[in-house]
Amino acid sequence: MTTREVLIFDTTLRDGEQAPGNSLSPEEKLRLARQLDALGVDIIEAGFPAASEGDYRSVRDIATEVRSPVIAALARCTERDIELAGEALSGAARGRLHVFISTSDLHMREKLRTTRDGVLAMAREAVRRARQYTDDVEFSAEDASRTDPDFLCRVVEAAIEEGATTINLPDTVGYAMPAEYAAMFRDVRERVPGSDRITLSAHCHDDLGLAVANTLAAISAGAAQVECTVNGIGERAGNAALEEIVMASRVRGAAVAFQCKVESREIYRTSQLLSYLTGVFPQPNKAIVGRNAFAHEAGIHQHGMLQNGLTYEIIRPDMVGIPHSTLVLGKHSGRHALERRCQELGYQLTGEELATLYQGFTALAERKREILDEDLLALLHESFSDAPEEFQLSHLRVVCGSVTATAEVRMTGSWTGERSARGTGDGPIAAAFAAVSEILERQLEVVSLSLRSLTPGRDSVGQVFLQAKIDGKSLTGHGASTDVVEASARALVHALNKARHADKLEASSLNSVYLWGV
Amino acid sequence: MTTREVLIFDTTLRDGEQAPGNSLSPEEKLRLARQLDALGVDIIEAGFPAASEGDYRSVRDIATEVRSPVIAALARCTERDIELAGEALSGAARGRLHVFISTSDLHMREKLRTTRDGVLAMAREAVRRARQYTDDVEFSAEDASRTDPDFLCRVVEAAIEEGATTINLPDTVGYAMPAEYAAMFRDVRERVPGSDRITLSAHCHDDLGLAVANTLAAISAGAAQVECTVNGIGERAGNAALEEIVMASRVRGAAVAFQCKVESREIYRTSQLLSYLTGVFPQPNKAIVGRNAFAHEAGIHQHGMLQNGLTYEIIRPDMVGIPHSTLVLGKHSGRHALERRCQELGYQLTGEELATLYQGFTALAERKREILDEDLLALLHESFSDAPEEFQLSHLRVVCGSVTATAEVRMTGSWTGERSARGTGDGPIAAAFAAVSEILERQLEVVSLSLRSLTPGRDSVGQVFLQAKIDGKSLTGHGASTDVVEASARALVHALNKARHADKLEASSLNSVYLWGV
């Protein structure tokens, strides 16, 4: 087999973000898009401009600011969707309009309530319209793996005739087996005139745990683009995991017979950034990016028996950029040492970012003897605030346990001087939140809250991630502290600052949950 | 293709448990083994008796008490390992001795430091010895997928000659591609005399995200047994996930051409039990058992657009036993209603268990308006205490926030009357732990702590899972409360009760981390 070049189409910001619990603000999406650029993906699907004002804005911002990869925007086969996507992409160096429509009988009957001919006409019209905005048009036949093969070929042929340059054949519901999925690609390649001139693309979901296997099968059958997400996030069981596809090409290049230009040493950093932004971390045994994915984390080194890492490891941790957990800094470390360590971890900080980080660092070093890389990453991600810190927590005192929990909170904000309030609740976090809610006079509802302790020991830093509804808007926040209640309060204040920022931007709906998508 | 019967060999208690963070006590293993029996797996690999006293005991207990499935025990190819495994299995209705040795040149050179002939002789000797204990002997050629094909065939032939009835060809490091893995099975079937009389078995790891695909490929090439774990836990990136393999056979029976006798409606319950015992939950987008795995959990119903569930769902949630999140109980619900709801969720409680549960239920109902199924499951799993409650938390009062955290704790225990102490720390949890540590005069080190909030809202129940070292022993504990500090203290007391129980049983090493395994 010859080794072919395969394009990596990252849809973390679109298919990944639309899954419950993964919603990101436009600022967070931009930050992630910059990291995807550093990772070296070929195409970034930045969003679905018709889905919400926030999605429109983030596609526009990413198109304007991230210049190396192609920036794609999703649209249904409607005039308005395509117009919004075209507008949002207008500032892009290279923009791609991605139109989709369902082609399976089940979807056409139950969802679109139209006929095959109706879908064929809509697909033609949409591709033609999209071509008015850009020469780079992708067409997706949603639910392709459950579509009648003859009809699929007809739709694909029509899309190519109208000027589509990439044809995506998604396994929308994660139903296909690898041999079936490969057969569909071969069938389309053999039967559809002009299919040799365009790029065929695979897009797989993991409902039966086969997303990556199906993706690799499609590549072997001629797909030259693969759609995937960081950490494999996405609707339901998620999409094919970018890191698994990329590392298959690095570890088993001869067997899979493809290569891609992703910088694998950026994989871990990208995975961590996504996890910090959403508060959702991969399970410990997630391939490539899970905490246990590398044998060196286990008790194995304790046995001192490993003469050769390859005995149980097929990937060296440094290949994907996993930092070594060495003791690096303590309370006597200076600003320079901190900056250097951050650089070693791959973070270039502005003077302002370094100043904020150093403040958090010294406060932590007062409480915690040894500052590990994990602690530093927590601080780093916290200090990258994407919203101005209009509100700050200046004092917190909580009493809890067998008694009703009560909290006294003082905050500084845009008002003159400090404000304080007392709250009660069924636990210390609820009490602190009640007090914050009273000070800010906002309706708060916590949707979920989770805590991770990073490093062993009494003085471990806890990271709290929360999802909250603030005056009806869904927002995430995170905070880190050795005190879980303080970390939770910080996370809430973080979410509140984001809500305040969102109000100002008048983004009517930052986080949309939508039904559509391939 | 004809549909063949494939045996499900569950190694959650062996390969799954040996991964970091998954260690279980013998009592917890027995409870999980009973659930695996209800799930209907064919073989339960209960442990590795030579690895630790705890492993020996849990294999012995499971062999004695779980009578329907075959109970397997792992052993290296040494006299002592086989003797211990044989003894531990002596009470089994049907016991299987599973011997393994590495056959790849890399492993033989770097790990075993022996020659091919040496390995061949050890394999022969081990199978012969194992046959003295049982007629059901499995032989695993560790790292088979990186083994020279000719040598692999020689070893397999030797094992069959000595009486092995199952031959396992593991992809120990998750290196194989599906086509390669299938080819190895075909090769062995075609070339090894007698291979048609024994059962070939697949055992896959997920380092490149292909464990399930490789397992299905092996089945298509003749494997009649598959080794897998619940939630896909296991060394590094884990093993092939049992639930994904089983559901592939149910959803795509014609395509995969195999069936198995697992009761799929027990899948979710088994997954949840494992997660509660280890404190490690699958990521939201984990296929079949993750929180987001079913579309109905997402915002989709809000749109009221789904006329037909199959549009986006290939598996109905009730097929895997996912309970509906309906409001069921409140503070006025009686013991009978509680019992009935537990039965509906599939839990048969003893009178004592129901009494304990009801106590927790009424305490929770005082604080939380609506008791959802998730809350009930948390209480249920907490009430199934596997160690006598020798120590109890009778009072807790914590002050924290911008001040140094201090905790007052009172406990009852085997001593006369109550004991109390005051502790301080960098956070309320550390302070409470310091006080508990002082009362019990035990050395405590918290290795990790995580919190999940189950249901939205101010009065959400938080579940805390911790791993602690108590006088050098690794133990897990969990606790649930609307108050995170109280939940943490309960989790610690839970772990302490387990430690006390372990001391009494004089199990010198309950939780071993070992290097070996296929």
mmCIF file of C-alpha atoms in Angstrom, chain A residues 375-482:
data_model
loop_
_atom_site.group_PDB
_atom_site.id
_atom_site.type_symbol
_atom_site.label_atom_id
_atom_site.label_comp_id
_atom_site.label_asym_id
_atom_site.label_seq_id
_atom_site.Cartn_x
_atom_site.Cartn_y
_atom_site.Cartn_z
ATOM 1 C CA ASP A 375 -1.111 22.566 39.902
ATOM 2 C CA LEU A 376 0.521 24.994 37.521
ATOM 3 C CA LEU A 377 -1.726 23.904 34.672
ATOM 4 C CA ALA A 378 -4.769 24.445 36.900
ATOM 5 C CA LEU A 379 -3.579 27.947 37.744
ATOM 6 C CA LEU A 380 -2.695 28.659 34.120
ATOM 7 C CA HIS A 381 -6.074 27.682 32.829
ATOM 8 C CA GLU A 382 -7.767 29.656 35.593
ATOM 9 C CA SER A 383 -5.710 32.764 34.906
ATOM 10 C CA PHE A 384 -6.660 32.755 31.232
ATOM 11 C CA SER A 385 -9.854 34.533 32.113
ATOM 12 C CA ASP A 386 -11.951 35.130 29.049
ATOM 13 C CA ALA A 387 -14.133 37.739 30.673
ATOM 14 C CA PRO A 388 -13.078 40.861 32.575
ATOM 15 C CA GLU A 389 -13.038 40.224 36.316
ATOM 16 C CA GLU A 390 -15.743 42.663 37.204
ATOM 17 C CA PHE A 391 -16.743 40.845 40.369
ATOM 18 C CA GLN A 392 -14.254 39.514 42.863
ATOM 19 C CA LEU A 393 -14.601 37.519 46.020
ATOM 20 C CA SER A 394 -12.911 39.461 48.821
ATOM 21 C CA HIS A 395 -13.996 37.472 51.858
ATOM 22 C CA LEU A 396 -15.663 34.170 52.599
ATOM 23 C CA ARG A 397 -16.505 32.546 55.908
ATOM 24 C CA VAL A 398 -18.553 29.405 56.133
ATOM 25 C CA VAL A 399 -19.829 27.340 59.036
ATOM 26 C CA CYS A 400 -21.202 23.909 58.247
ATOM 27 C CA GLY A 401 -21.440 20.318 59.345
ATOM 28 C CA SER A 402 -24.156 18.988 61.621
ATOM 29 C CA VAL A 403 -25.663 22.488 61.723
ATOM 30 C CA THR A 404 -27.405 24.384 58.917
ATOM 31 C CA ALA A 405 -24.680 25.780 56.725
ATOM 32 C CA THR A 406 -24.254 29.554 56.785
ATOM 33 C CA ALA A 407 -21.920 31.680 54.701
ATOM 34 C CA GLU A 408 -20.775 35.286 54.949
ATOM 35 C CA VAL A 409 -19.534 36.639 51.657
ATOM 36 C CA ARG A 410 -17.987 39.995 50.750
ATOM 37 C CA MET A 411 -17.449 40.957 47.143
ATOM 38 C CA THR A 412 -16.021 43.835 45.219
ATOM 39 C CA GLY A 413 -17.607 44.871 41.958
ATOM 40 C CA SER A 414 -18.464 47.786 39.741
ATOM 41 C CA TRP A 415 -20.474 49.340 42.560
ATOM 42 C CA THR A 416 -18.798 51.649 45.078
ATOM 43 C CA GLY A 417 -17.080 49.802 47.866
ATOM 44 C CA GLU A 418 -17.722 46.251 48.940
ATOM 45 C CA ARG A 419 -21.019 44.483 49.388
ATOM 46 C CA SER A 420 -21.669 41.623 51.745
ATOM 47 C CA ALA A 421 -24.429 39.171 52.483
ATOM 48 C CA ARG A 422 -25.165 36.094 54.526
ATOM 49 C CA GLY A 423 -26.678 32.972 53.060
ATOM 50 C CA THR A 424 -27.820 29.607 54.327
ATOM 51 C CA GLY A 425 -28.237 26.270 52.607
ATOM 52 C CA ASP A 426 -28.129 22.523 52.856
ATOM 53 C CA GLY A 427 -24.388 22.565 52.536
ATOM 54 C CA PRO A 428 -21.519 25.057 52.605
ATOM 55 C CA ILE A 429 -21.479 25.462 48.826
ATOM 56 C CA ALA A 430 -25.224 26.096 48.650
ATOM 57 C CA ALA A 431 -24.871 28.641 51.488
ATOM 58 C CA ALA A 432 -22.021 30.461 49.745
ATOM 59 C CA PHE A 433 -23.969 30.508 46.495
ATOM 60 C CA ALA A 434 -27.046 31.900 48.245
ATOM 61 C CA ALA A 435 -24.956 34.761 49.630
ATOM 62 C CA VAL A 436 -23.377 35.512 46.243
ATOM 63 C CA SER A 437 -26.800 35.403 44.624
ATOM 64 C CA GLU A 438 -28.098 37.945 47.106
ATOM 65 C CA ILE A 439 -25.175 40.310 46.619
ATOM 66 C CA LEU A 440 -25.487 40.277 42.850
ATOM 67 C CA GLU A 441 -29.271 40.116 42.785
ATOM 68 C CA ARG A 442 -29.205 37.468 40.089
ATOM 69 C CA GLN A 443 -31.154 34.254 39.703
ATOM 70 C CA LEU A 444 -28.730 31.363 39.991
ATOM 71 C CA GLU A 445 -29.342 27.713 39.414
ATOM 72 C CA VAL A 446 -26.492 25.257 39.590
ATOM 73 C CA VAL A 447 -26.930 22.545 36.994
ATOM 74 C CA SER A 448 -23.901 20.471 37.870
ATOM 75 C CA LEU A 449 -20.795 20.715 39.963
ATOM 76 C CA SER A 450 -17.797 18.470 40.077
ATOM 77 C CA LEU A 451 -14.517 18.458 41.910
ATOM 78 C CA ARG A 452 -11.191 16.927 41.028
ATOM 79 C CA SER A 453 -8.271 16.769 43.353
ATOM 80 C CA LEU A 454 -5.120 16.983 41.341
ATOM 81 C CA THR A 455 -2.276 15.759 43.411
ATOM 82 C CA PRO A 456 -2.173 13.515 46.443
ATOM 83 C CA GLY A 457 -1.832 14.830 49.958
ATOM 84 C CA ARG A 458 -3.507 16.996 52.511
ATOM 85 C CA ASP A 459 -2.752 20.261 50.754
ATOM 86 C CA SER A 460 -4.014 19.112 47.388
ATOM 87 C CA VAL A 461 -5.492 21.700 45.081
ATOM 88 C CA GLY A 462 -9.103 20.997 44.258
ATOM 89 C CA GLN A 463 -10.571 22.159 40.995
ATOM 90 C CA VAL A 464 -14.260 22.836 40.855
ATOM 91 C CA PHE A 465 -16.150 22.921 37.579
ATOM 92 C CA LEU A 466 -19.711 24.057 37.505
ATOM 93 C CA GLN A 467 -22.459 24.625 35.037
ATOM 94 C CA ALA A 468 -24.963 27.233 36.125
ATOM 95 C CA LYS A 469 -28.001 28.973 34.780
ATOM 96 C CA ILE A 470 -27.707 32.668 35.450
ATOM 97 C CA ASP A 471 -30.887 34.571 34.646
ATOM 98 C CA GLY A 472 -31.703 31.715 32.297
ATOM 99 C CA LYS A 473 -28.340 31.617 30.521
ATOM 100 C CA SER A 474 -26.190 28.495 30.707
ATOM 101 C CA LEU A 475 -22.594 29.175 31.631
ATOM 102 C CA THR A 476 -19.650 27.236 32.964
ATOM 103 C CA GLY A 477 -17.133 28.369 35.519
ATOM 104 C CA HIS A 478 -14.150 26.921 37.268
ATOM 105 C CA GLY A 479 -12.073 27.705 40.286
ATOM 106 C CA ALA A 480 -9.112 26.181 42.062
ATOM 107 C CA SER A 481 -8.180 26.295 45.728
ATOM 108 C CA THR A 482 -7.036 24.022 48.528
#
